[in-house]
Coordinates of C-alpha atoms and ligand atoms in Angstrom, one line a residue:
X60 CA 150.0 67.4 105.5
X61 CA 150.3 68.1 101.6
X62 CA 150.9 72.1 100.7
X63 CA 148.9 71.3 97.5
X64 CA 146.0 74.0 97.3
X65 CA 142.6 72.1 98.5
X66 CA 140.3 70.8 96.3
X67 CA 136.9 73.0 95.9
X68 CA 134.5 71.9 98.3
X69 CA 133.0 68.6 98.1
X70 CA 129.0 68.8 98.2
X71 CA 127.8 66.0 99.6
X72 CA 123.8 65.4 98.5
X73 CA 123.2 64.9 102.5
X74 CA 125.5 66.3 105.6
X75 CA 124.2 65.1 108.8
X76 CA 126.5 66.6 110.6
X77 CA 126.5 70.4 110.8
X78 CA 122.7 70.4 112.0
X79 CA 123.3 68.0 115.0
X80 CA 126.7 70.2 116.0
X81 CA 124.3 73.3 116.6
X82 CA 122.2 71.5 119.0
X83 CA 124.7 69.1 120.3
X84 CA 124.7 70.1 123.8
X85 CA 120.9 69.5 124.1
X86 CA 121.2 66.4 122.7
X87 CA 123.9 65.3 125.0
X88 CA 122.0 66.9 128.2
X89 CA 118.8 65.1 127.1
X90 CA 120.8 61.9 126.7
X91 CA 122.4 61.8 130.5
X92 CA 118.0 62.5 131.0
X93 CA 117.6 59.3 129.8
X94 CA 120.5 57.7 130.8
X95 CA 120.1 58.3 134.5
X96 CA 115.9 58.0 134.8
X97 CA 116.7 53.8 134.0
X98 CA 113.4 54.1 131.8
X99 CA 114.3 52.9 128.1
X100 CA 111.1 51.5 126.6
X101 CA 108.0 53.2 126.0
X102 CA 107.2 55.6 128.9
X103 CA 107.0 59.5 129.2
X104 CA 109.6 60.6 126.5
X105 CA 107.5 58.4 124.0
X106 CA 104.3 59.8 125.3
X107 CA 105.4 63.2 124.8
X108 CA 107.0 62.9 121.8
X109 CA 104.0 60.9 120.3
X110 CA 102.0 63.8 121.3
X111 CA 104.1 66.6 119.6
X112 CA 104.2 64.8 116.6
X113 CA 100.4 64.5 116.9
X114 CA 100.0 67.7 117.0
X115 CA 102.0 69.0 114.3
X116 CA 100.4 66.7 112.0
X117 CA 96.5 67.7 113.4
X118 CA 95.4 64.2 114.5
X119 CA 94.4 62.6 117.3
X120 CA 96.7 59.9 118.2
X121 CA 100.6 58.9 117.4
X122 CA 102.0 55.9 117.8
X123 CA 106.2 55.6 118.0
X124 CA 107.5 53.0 116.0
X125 CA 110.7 51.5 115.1
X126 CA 110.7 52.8 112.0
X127 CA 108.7 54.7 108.6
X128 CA 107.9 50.5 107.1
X129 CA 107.0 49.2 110.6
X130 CA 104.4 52.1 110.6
X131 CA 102.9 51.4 107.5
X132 CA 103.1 47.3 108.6
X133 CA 101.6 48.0 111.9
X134 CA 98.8 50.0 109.7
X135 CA 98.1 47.4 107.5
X136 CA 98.0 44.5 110.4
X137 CA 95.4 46.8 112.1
X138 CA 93.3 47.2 109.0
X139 CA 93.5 43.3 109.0
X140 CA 94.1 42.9 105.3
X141 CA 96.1 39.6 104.7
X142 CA 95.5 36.7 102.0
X143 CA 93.4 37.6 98.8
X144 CA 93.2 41.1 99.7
X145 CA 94.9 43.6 97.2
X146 CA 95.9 47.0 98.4
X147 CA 96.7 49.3 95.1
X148 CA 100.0 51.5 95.8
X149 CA 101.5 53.5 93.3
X150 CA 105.1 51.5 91.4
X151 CA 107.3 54.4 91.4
X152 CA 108.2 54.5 95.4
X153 CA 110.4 53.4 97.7
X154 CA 110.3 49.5 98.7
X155 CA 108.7 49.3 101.5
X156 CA 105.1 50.9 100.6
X157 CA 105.0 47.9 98.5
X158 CA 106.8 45.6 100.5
X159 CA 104.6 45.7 103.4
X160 CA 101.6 44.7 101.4
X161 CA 103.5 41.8 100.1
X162 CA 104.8 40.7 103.8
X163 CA 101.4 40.6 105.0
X164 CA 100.2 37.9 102.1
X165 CA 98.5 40.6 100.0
X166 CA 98.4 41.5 96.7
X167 CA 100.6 44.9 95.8
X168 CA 98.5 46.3 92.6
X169 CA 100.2 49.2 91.3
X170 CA 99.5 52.5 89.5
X171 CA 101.0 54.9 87.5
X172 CA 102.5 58.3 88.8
X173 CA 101.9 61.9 87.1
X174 CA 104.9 63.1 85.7
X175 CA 104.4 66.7 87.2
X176 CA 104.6 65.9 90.9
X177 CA 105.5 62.2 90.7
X178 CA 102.5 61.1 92.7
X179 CA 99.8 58.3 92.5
X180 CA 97.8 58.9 89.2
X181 CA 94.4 58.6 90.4
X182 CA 92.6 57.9 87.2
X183 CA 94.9 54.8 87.1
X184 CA 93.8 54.2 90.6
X185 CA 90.6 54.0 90.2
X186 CA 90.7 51.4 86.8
X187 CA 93.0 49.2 89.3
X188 CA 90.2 48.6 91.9
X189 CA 89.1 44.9 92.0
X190 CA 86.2 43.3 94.3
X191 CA 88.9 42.0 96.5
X192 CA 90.6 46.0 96.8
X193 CA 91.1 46.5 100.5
X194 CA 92.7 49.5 101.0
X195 CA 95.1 52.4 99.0
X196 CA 99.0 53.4 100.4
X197 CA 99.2 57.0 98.5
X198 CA 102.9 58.0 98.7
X199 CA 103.4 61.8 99.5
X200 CA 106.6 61.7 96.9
X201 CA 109.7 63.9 97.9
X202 CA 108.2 66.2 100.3
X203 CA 104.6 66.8 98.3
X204 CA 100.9 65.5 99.1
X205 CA 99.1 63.2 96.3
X206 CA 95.7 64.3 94.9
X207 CA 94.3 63.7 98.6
X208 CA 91.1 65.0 97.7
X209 CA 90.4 62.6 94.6
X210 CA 92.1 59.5 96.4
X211 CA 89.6 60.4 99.3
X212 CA 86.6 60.2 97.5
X213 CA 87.3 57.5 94.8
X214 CA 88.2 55.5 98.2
X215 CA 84.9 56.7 99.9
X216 CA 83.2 55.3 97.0
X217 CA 84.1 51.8 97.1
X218 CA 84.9 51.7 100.8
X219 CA 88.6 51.4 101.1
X220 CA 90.9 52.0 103.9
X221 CA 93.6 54.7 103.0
X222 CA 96.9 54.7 104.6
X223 CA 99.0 57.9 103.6
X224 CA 103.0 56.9 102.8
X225 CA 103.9 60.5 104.7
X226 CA 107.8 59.0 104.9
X227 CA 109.1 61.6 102.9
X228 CA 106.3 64.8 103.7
X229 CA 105.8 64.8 107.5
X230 CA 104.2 68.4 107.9
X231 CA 103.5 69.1 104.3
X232 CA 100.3 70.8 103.6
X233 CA 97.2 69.7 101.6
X234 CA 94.7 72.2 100.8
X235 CA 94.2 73.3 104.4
X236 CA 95.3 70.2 106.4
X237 CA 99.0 68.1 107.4
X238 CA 99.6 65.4 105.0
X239 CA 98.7 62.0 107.4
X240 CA 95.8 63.3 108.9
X241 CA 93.6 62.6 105.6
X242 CA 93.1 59.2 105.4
X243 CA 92.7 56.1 108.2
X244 CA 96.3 56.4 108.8
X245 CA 99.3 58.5 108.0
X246 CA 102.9 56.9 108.7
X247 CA 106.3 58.9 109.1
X248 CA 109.6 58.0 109.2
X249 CA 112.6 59.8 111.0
X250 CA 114.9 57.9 109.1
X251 CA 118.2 60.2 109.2
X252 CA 117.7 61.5 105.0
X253 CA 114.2 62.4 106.3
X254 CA 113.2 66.1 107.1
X255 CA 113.3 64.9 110.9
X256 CA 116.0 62.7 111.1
X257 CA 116.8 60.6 114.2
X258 CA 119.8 58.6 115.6
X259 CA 118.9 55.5 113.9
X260 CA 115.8 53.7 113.2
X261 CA 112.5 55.2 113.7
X262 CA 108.7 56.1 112.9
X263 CA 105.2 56.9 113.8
X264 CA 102.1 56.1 112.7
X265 CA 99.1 59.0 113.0
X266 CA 95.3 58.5 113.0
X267 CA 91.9 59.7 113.9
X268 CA 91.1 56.9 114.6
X269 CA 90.6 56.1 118.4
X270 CA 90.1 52.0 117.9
X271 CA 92.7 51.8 115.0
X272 CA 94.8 53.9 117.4
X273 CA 94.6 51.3 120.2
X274 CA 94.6 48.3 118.0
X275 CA 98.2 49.4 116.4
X276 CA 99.1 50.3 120.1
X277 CA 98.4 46.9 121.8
X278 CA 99.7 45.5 117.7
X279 CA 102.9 47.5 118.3
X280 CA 103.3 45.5 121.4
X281 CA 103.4 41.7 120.7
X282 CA 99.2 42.2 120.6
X283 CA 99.5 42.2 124.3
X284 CA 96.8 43.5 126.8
X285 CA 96.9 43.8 129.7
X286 CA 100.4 41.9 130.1
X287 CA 101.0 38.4 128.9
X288 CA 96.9 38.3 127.4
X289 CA 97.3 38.5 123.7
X290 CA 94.4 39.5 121.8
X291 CA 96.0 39.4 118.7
X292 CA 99.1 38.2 117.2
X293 CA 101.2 41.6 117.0
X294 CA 105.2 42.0 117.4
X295 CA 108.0 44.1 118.5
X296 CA 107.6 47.6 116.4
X297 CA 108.4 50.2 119.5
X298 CA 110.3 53.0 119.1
X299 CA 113.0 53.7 121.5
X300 CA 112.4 55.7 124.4
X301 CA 115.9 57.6 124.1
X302 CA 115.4 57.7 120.3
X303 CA 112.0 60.0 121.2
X304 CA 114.0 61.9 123.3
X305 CA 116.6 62.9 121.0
X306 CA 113.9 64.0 118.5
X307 CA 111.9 65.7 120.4
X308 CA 114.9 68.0 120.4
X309 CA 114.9 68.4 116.7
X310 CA 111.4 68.7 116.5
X311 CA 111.3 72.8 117.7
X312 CA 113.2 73.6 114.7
X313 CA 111.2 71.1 112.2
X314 CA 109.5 74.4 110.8
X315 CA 113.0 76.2 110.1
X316 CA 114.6 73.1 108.4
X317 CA 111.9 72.8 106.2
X318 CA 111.9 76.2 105.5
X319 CA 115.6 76.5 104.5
X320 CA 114.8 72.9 102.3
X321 CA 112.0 75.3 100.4
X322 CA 114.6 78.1 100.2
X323 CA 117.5 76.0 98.7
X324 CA 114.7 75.0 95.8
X325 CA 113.7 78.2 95.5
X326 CA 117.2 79.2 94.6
X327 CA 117.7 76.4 92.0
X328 CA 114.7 76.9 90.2
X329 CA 114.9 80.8 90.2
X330 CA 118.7 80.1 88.5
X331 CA 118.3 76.9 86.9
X332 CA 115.3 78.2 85.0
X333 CA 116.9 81.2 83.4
X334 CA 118.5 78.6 80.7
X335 CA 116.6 77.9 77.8
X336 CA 117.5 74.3 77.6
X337 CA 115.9 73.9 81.1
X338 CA 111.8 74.0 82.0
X339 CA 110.1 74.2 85.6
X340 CA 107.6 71.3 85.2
X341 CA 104.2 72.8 84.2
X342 CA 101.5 72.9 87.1
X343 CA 98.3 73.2 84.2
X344 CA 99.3 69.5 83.9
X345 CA 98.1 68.3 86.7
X346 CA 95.6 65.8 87.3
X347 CA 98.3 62.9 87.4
X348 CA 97.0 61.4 84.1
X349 CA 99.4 63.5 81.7
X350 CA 101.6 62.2 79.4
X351 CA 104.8 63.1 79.9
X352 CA 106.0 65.0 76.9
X353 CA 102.5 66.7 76.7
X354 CA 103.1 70.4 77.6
X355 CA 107.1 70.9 78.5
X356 CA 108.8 72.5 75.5
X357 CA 110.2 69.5 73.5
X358 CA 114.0 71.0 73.1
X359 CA 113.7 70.8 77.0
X360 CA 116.8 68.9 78.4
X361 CA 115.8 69.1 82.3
X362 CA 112.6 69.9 83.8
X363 CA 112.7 71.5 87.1
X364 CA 110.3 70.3 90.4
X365 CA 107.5 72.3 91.2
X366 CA 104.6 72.3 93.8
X367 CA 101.0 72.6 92.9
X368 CA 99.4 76.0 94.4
X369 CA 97.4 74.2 97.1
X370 CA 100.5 71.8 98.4
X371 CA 102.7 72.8 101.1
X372 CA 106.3 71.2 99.7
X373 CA 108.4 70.4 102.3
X374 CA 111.2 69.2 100.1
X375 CA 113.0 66.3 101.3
X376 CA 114.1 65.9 97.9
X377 CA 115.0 68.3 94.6
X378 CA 114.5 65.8 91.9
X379 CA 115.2 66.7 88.2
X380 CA 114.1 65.0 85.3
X381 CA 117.1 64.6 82.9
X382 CA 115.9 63.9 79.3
X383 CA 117.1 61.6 76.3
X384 CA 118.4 58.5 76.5
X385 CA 121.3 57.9 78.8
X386 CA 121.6 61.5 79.7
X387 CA 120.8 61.3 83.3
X388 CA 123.3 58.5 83.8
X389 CA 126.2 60.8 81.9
X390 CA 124.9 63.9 84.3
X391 CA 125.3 61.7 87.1
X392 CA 129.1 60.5 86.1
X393 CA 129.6 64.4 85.5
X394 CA 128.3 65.6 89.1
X395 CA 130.6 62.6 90.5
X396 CA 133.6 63.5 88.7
X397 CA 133.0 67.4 90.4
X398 CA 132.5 66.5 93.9
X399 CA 128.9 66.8 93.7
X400 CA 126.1 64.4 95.3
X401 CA 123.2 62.8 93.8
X402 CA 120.6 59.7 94.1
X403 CA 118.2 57.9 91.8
X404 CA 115.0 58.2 93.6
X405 CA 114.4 55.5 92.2
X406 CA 115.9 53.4 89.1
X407 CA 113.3 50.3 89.1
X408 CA 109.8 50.7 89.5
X409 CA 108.0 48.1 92.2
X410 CA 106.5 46.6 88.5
X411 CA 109.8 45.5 87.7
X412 CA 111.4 44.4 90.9
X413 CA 112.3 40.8 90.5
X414 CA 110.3 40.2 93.8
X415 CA 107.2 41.1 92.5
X416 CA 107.7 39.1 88.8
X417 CA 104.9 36.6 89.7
X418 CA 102.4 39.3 90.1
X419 CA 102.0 40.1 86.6
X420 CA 101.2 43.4 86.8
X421 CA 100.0 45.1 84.0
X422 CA 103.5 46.5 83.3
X423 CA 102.9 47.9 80.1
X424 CA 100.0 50.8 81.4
X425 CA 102.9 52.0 83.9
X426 CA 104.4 54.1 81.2
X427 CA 105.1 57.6 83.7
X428 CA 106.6 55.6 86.5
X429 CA 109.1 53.7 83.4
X430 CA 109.8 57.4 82.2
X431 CA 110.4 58.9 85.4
X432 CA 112.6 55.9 86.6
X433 CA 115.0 56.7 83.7
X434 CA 114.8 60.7 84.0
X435 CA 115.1 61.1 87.5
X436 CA 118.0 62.3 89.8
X437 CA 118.2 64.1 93.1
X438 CA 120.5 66.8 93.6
X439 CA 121.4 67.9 97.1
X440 CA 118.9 70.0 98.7
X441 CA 119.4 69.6 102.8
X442 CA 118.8 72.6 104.9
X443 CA 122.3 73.4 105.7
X444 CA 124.0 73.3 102.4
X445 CA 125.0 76.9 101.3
X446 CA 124.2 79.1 98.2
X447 CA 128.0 79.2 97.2
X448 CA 127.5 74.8 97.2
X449 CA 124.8 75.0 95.4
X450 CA 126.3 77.5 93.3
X451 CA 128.8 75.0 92.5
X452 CA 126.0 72.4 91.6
X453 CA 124.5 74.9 89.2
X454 CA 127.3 75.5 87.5
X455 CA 127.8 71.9 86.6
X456 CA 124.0 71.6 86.0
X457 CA 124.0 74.5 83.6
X458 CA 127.3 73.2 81.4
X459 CA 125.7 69.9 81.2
X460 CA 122.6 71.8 79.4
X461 CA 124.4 74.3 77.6
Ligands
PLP173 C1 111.9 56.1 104.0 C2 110.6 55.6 103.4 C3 109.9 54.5 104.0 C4 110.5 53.7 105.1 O1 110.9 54.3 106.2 P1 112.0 53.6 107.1 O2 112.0 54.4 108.4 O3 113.3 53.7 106.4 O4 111.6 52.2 107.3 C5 108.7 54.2 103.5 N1 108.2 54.8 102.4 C6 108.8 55.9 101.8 C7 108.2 56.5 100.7 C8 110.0 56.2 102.3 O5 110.7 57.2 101.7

């Protein structure tokens, strides 16, 4: 052991282990549950935990998955869209909203994102829509809804399906309803960075719907029903029945972890925004069709997250926008060199993923989701993390700006 004095207190951007040690002898009761019942796929625990998740999102039907892209696959393969179909997503997201368009022989078309709450541009959406348009993956971005109510009717208009990306927002609220419940589908992952994160892999896919409901049921199940009679040509996408277990566990507290999340921003925009060099994104420019300079003071260095008055944020990330050129890449050397965690959520829009080069997207109309792929960073935002860490992160924030 070295007598030297301890380093300040690392701040990790995620620490999965402090909320698992308060409810660890739950978890370890309801594991010996499963252990000793000899039931590990599907049954009761994935019954009742499809239900809870159901409910809390104010649909009619889940369906447990093994995991947040097998939900939105499993969506897509119950919608049927395959060859020479096109399904318009927005660029700046994670992978696999795009991916799983691309897996099932489709055509990923994507759109711009407003620069306010980083969600699809719906203006954009609706220039993108071709006679061969199928359906429309809206991300819910970082713990906020898209412009459900637009998206809704633009989709309404030329009769596409609508799949919500809920990965990141499960619970988040939209005017008066649960992100997931809007559209055909909604899809959820309890990936462990998520709001409810599991022990592994895991998702669930949420609908209406009672015939798309069974169709991604007996699709979730090598197309199978009753046993060894396949209707259709589905695949292995359960989730585990001990994995349901274990989150059902969590889930009573999914309210307070969320809550603590919106507290934590709270406190970095009430202190972060104090400095002059530093904006809170403005709400007025909404719409997700604004240019990006358009309306933040242009001596702003960083511009600050914010949610529109009629979302619900449940912040699964705190993402800043770092401005000038190379400056979010020197803020992120500078938070290193302190101890302090970030991500880039997310350096390379879907446009510009080597992947998709032959699709020739129109990359040069994509010029938010460019922008934000250069300005972005998340800072660490996680329920348990403490004022006097995220005091810490301030502090470095706020030299960076001065
Ligand atoms: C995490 C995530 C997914 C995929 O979820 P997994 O459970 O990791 O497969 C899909 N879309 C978005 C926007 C995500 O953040």
């Amino acid at each position: 052991m070295s007598n030297l004095p301890a380093n300040p207190p690392q701040v990790p951007l995620l620490d999965l282990k402090p909320q698992n040690r308060e409810i660890e002898d739950e978890l370890i009761d309801v594991f010996v549950r499963v252990l000793k019942s000899g039931i590990f796929i599907l049954g009761r625990e994935v019954e009742n935990f499809e239900q809870q998740i159901a409910e809390l999102s104010g649909t009619k039907h889940g369906v447990g998955v093994s995991s947040g892209t097998d939900a939105l696959l499993l969506s897509l393969m119950a919608l049927e869209i395959g060859p020479g179909d096109e399904v318009i997503c927005p660029s700046f997201t994670f992978f696999a909203t795009a991916g799983c368009i691309a897996r099932l022989g489709a055509r990923p078309v994507f759109t711009d994102s407003c620069p306010v709450c980083f969600n699809m541009d719906v203006a954009d959406f609706e220039r993108k829509i071709t006679s061969r348009t199928k359906a429309v993956i809206p991300v819910h971005l970082f713990g906020q809804a898209a412009e459900m109510d637009s998206i809704m009717e633009v989709s309404r208009k030329h009769n596409l399906a609508v799949i919500e990306d809920a990965a990141q927002s499960m619970g988040a609220g939209y005017r008066d309803r649960r992100v997931g419940s809007i559209g055909d589908f909604g899809t959820y992952s309890f990936f462990p960075s998520k709001n409810l994160g599991g022990f592994g892999d895991a998702g669930m896919l949420v609908t209406n719907d009672d015939a798309l409901a069974k169709r991604a049921r007996v699709l979730r199940n090598h197309g199978m029903d009753p046993k060894y009679h396949h209707l259709l040509v589905g695949g292995n996408f359960r989730i585990d029945a001990l994995q349901s277990a274990l989150l059902s566990v969590k889930l009573p507290q999914y309210t307070a972890y969320c809550r603590k999340r919106a507290e934590n921003a709270a406190f970095y925009t009430q202190e972060l925004s104090r400095l002059d060099t530093v904006a809170v994104a403005d709400v007025k420019q909404c719409g997700c069709k604004i240019s990006p300079a358009e309306g933040t003071p242009d001596d702003a260095k960083m511009i600050l997250p914010t949610a529109y008055p009629h979302n619900e944020h449940i912040w699964n990330q705190y993402t800043l926008r770092v401005r000038g050129a190379g400056r979010r890449d020197a803020l992120r050397a500078l938070l290193s060199e302190n101890g302090i965690g970030c991500e880039i959520y997310y350096p390379r829009p879907m446009h510009r993923q080597e992947c998709f080069a032959d699709l020739n997207s129109d990359a040069g109309t994509l010029t938010n989701a460019d922008i934000l792929s250069q300005e972005v960073m998340s800072i660490p935002i996680y329920p348990e993390l403490t004022r006097e860490m995220q005091q810490q992160v301030i502090d470095i924030l706020s030299k960076f700006v001065s």
